[in-house]
CSV table of C-alpha atoms in Angstrom, one decimal:
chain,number,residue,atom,x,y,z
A,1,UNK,CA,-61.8,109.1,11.1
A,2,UNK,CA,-58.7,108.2,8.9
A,3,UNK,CA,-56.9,105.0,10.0
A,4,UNK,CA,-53.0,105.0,9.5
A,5,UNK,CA,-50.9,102.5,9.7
A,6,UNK,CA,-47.4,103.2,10.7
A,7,UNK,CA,-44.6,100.2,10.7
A,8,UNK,CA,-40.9,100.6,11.1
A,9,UNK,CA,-37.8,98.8,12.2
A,10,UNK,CA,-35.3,100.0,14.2
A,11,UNK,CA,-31.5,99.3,15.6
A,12,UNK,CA,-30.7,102.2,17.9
A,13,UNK,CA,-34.4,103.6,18.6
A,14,UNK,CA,-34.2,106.7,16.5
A,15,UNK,CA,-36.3,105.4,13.7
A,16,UNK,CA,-38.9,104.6,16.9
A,17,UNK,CA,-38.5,108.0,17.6
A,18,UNK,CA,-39.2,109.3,14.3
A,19,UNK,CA,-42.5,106.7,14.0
A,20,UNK,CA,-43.7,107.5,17.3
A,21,UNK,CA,-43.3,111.5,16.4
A,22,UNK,CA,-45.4,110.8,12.9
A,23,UNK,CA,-47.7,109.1,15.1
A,24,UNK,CA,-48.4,111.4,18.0
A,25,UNK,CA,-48.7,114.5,14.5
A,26,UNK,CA,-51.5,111.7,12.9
A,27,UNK,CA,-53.3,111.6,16.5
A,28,UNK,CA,-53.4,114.8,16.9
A,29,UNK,CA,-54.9,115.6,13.5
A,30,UNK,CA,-57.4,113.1,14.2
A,31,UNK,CA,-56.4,110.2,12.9
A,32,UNK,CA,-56.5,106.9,14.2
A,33,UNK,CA,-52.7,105.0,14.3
A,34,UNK,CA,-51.7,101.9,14.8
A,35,UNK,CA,-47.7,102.2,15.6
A,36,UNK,CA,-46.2,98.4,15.0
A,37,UNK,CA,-42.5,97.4,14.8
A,38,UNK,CA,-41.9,95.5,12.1
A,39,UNK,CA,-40.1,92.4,14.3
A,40,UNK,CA,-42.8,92.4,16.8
A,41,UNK,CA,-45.8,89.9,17.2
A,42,UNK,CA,-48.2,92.8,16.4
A,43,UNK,CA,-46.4,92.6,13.2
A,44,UNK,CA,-48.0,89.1,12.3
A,45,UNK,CA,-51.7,89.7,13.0
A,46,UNK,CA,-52.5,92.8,11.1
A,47,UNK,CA,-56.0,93.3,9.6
A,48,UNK,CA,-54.6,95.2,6.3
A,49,UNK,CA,-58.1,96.5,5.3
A,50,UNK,CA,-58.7,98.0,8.5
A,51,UNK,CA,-56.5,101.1,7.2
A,52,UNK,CA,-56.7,103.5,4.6
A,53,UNK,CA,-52.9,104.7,4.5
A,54,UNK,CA,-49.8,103.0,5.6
A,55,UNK,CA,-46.1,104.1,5.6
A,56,UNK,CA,-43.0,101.9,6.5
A,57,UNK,CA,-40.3,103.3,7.8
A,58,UNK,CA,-36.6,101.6,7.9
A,59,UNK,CA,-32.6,102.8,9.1
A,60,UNK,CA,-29.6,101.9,7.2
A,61,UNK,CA,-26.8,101.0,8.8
A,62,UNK,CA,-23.4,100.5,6.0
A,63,UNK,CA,-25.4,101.3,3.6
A,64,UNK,CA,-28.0,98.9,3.6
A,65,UNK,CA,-31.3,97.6,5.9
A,66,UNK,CA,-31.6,95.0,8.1
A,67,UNK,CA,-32.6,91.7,6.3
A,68,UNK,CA,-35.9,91.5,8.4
A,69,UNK,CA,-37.2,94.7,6.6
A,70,UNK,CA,-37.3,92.9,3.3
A,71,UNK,CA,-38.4,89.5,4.9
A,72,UNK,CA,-41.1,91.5,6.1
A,73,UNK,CA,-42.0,93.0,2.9
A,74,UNK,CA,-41.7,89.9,1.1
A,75,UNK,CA,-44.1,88.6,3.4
A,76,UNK,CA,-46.8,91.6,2.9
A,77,UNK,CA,-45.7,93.2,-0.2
A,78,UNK,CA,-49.3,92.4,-2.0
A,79,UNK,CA,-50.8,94.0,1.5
A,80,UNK,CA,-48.6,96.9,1.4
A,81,UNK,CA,-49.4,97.4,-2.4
A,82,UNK,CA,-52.9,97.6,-1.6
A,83,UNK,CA,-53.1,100.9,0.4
A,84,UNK,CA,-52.1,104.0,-0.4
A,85,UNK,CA,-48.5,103.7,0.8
A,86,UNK,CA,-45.5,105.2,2.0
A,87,UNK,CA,-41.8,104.5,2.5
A,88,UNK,CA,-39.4,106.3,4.6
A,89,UNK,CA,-35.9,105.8,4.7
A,90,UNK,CA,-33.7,107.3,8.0
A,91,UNK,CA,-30.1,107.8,7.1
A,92,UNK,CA,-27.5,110.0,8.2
A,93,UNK,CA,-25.9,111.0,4.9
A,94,UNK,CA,-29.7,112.4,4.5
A,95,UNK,CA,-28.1,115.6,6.9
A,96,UNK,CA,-27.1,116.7,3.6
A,97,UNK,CA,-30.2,118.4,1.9
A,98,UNK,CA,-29.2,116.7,-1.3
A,99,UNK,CA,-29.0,113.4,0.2
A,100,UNK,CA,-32.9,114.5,1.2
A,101,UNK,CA,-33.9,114.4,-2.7
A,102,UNK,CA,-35.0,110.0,-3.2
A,103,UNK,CA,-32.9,110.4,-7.1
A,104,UNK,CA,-29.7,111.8,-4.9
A,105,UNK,CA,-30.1,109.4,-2.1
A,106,UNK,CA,-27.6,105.7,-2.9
A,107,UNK,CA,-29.7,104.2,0.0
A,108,UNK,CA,-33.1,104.6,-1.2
A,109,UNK,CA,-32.0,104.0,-4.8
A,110,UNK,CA,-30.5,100.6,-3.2
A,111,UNK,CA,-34.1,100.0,-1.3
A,112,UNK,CA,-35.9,100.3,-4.5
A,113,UNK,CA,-33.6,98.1,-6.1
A,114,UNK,CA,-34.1,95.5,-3.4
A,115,UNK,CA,-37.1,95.8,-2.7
A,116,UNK,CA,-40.6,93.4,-3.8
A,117,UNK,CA,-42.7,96.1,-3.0
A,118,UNK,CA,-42.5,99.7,-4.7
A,119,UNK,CA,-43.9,102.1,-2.8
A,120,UNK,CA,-46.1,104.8,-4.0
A,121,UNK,CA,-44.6,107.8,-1.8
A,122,UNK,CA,-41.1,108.2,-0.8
A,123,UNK,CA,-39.6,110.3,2.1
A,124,UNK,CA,-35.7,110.4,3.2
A,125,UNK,CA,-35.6,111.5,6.6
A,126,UNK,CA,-31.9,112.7,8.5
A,127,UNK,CA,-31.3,110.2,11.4
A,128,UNK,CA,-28.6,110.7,14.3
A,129,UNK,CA,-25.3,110.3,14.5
A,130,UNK,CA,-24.9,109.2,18.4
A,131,UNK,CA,-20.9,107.5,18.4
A,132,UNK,CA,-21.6,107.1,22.8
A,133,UNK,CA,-24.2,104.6,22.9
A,134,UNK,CA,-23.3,102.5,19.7
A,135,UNK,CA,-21.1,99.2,20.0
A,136,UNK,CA,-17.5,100.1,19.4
A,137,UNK,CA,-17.1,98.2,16.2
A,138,UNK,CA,-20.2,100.4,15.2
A,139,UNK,CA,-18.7,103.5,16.0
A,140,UNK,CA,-15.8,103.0,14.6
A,141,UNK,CA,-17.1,101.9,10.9
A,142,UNK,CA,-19.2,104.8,11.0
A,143,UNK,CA,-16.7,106.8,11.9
A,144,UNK,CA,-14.9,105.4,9.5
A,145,UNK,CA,-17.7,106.5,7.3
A,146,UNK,CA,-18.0,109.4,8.4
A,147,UNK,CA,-14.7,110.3,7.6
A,148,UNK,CA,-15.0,109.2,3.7
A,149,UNK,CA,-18.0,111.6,3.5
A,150,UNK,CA,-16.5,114.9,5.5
A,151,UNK,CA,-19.4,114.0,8.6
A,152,UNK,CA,-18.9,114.0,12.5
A,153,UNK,CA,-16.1,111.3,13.4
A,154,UNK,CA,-15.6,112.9,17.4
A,155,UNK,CA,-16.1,109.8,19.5
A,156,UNK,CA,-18.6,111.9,21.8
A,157,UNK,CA,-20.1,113.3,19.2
A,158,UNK,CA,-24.3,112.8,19.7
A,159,UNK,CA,-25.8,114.7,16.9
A,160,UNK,CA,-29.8,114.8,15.6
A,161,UNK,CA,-29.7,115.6,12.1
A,162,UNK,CA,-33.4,115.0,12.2
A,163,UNK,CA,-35.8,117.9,10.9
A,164,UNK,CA,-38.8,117.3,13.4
A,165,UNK,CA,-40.9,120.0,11.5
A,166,UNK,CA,-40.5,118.6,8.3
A,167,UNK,CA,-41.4,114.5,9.7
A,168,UNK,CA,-44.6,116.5,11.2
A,169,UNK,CA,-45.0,117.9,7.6
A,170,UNK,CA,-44.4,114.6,6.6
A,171,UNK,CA,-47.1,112.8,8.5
A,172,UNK,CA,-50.1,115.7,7.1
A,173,UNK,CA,-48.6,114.2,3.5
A,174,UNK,CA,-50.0,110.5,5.1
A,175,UNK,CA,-53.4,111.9,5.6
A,176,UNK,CA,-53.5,113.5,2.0
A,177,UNK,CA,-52.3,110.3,0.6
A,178,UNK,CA,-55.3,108.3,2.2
A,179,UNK,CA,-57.7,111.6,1.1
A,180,UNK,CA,-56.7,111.3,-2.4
A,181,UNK,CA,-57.3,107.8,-2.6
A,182,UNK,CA,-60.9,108.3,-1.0
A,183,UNK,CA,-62.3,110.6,-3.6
C-alpha cells in the first residue's frame, strides 16, 4: 500500500478543499494519506520516511504565499527533497488555461524563485473567486485585480474555477510518481 503525504496551507479553505479532494481520489485508489496543514501541530511531528510520495500544496493571495509556506519549507526542505515530490500551486489567474502551463504561470515562476526547496513535479490548479465571504479590503484588491486582468469584479460573484476531474487526474500522477521511484 502506497503512503502519500499530502500538506497544504490555506487562507479561505479552498486549498483544504482541493487537498482533501486529492486525498479522498488517493484513498480510494488505495493508498494510504496522511492530510496535514502546514500550520498545524501535525505539521511538526512528521515521520518523513514513513511515505513514499508527498505533494505540498499552497494559495496565492497578491501574487504571492503566505510567509509560513516558505518557513515551513525552509524548515523541511532536505525532507521534502527526499521523496518523490510534488508542488501545487492554487491561483485564480490559473482559470485561464494558459495560466495552467508552470512556464506561463508569474506565481509559480515566483514560488520557484523563492523557494529552498525545488520540487520535482509541478501542478497549477484554478482556485475560486468567492468576493461574499472575503474581508472587504480582500475583495476589493482582488477586485481590483480582477479588473487589471479582464476576471469577475461583481461583489456577489462566488465562482469555482477549479477543474475537479483534472485534481482527481492529478492525484493518479501522485501514485505514479511514488511507482516510478519504486522500480
Amino acid at each position: 500500500m502506497t503512503r502519500v503525504l499530502v500538506l497544504y496551507f490555506t487562507r479561505g479553505g479552498h486549498t483544504a478543499k482541493i487537498a482533501n479532494a486529492i486525498a479522498d481520489q488517493l484513498t480510494f485508489r488505495g493508498a494510504k494519506v496522511d492530510l496535514v496543514d502546514i500550520n498545524s501541530a501535525a505539521a511538526t511531528c512528521i515521520n518523513w520516511p514513513d511515505y513514499e510520495v508527498v505533494a505540498l500544496g499552497a494559495c496565492v493571495l497578491y501574487g504571492t504565499y503566505d510567509k509560513s509556506v516558505f518557513k515551513f519549507i525552509e524548515q523541511n526542505a532536505e525532507a521534502l527533497g527526499a521523496l518523490p515530490n510534488s508542488f501545487f500551486c492554487v491561483n485564480v489567474v490559473a482559470r485561464n488555461p494558459e495560466k495552467r502551463i508552470p512556464e506561463n504561470n508569474k506565481y509559480l515562476q515566483k514560488f520557484i524563485a523563492l523557494s529552498p526547496w525545488t520540487p520535482a513535479d509541478l501542478k497549477i490548479i484554478a482556485g475560486k473567486v468567492d468576493y461574499p465571504s472575503w474581508p472587504w479590503y480582500d475583495r476589493w484588491m482582488i477586485q481590483l485585480i480582477m479588473k487589471m486582468t479582464k476576471g469577475p469584479t461583481d461583489p456577489k460573484s462566488v465562482i469555482d474555477y477549479t477543474d475537479w476531474a483534472d485534481v482527481k487526474v492529478y492525484a493518479d500522477h501522485l501514485l505514479e510518481l511514488a511507482e516510478v521511484t519504486a522500480i
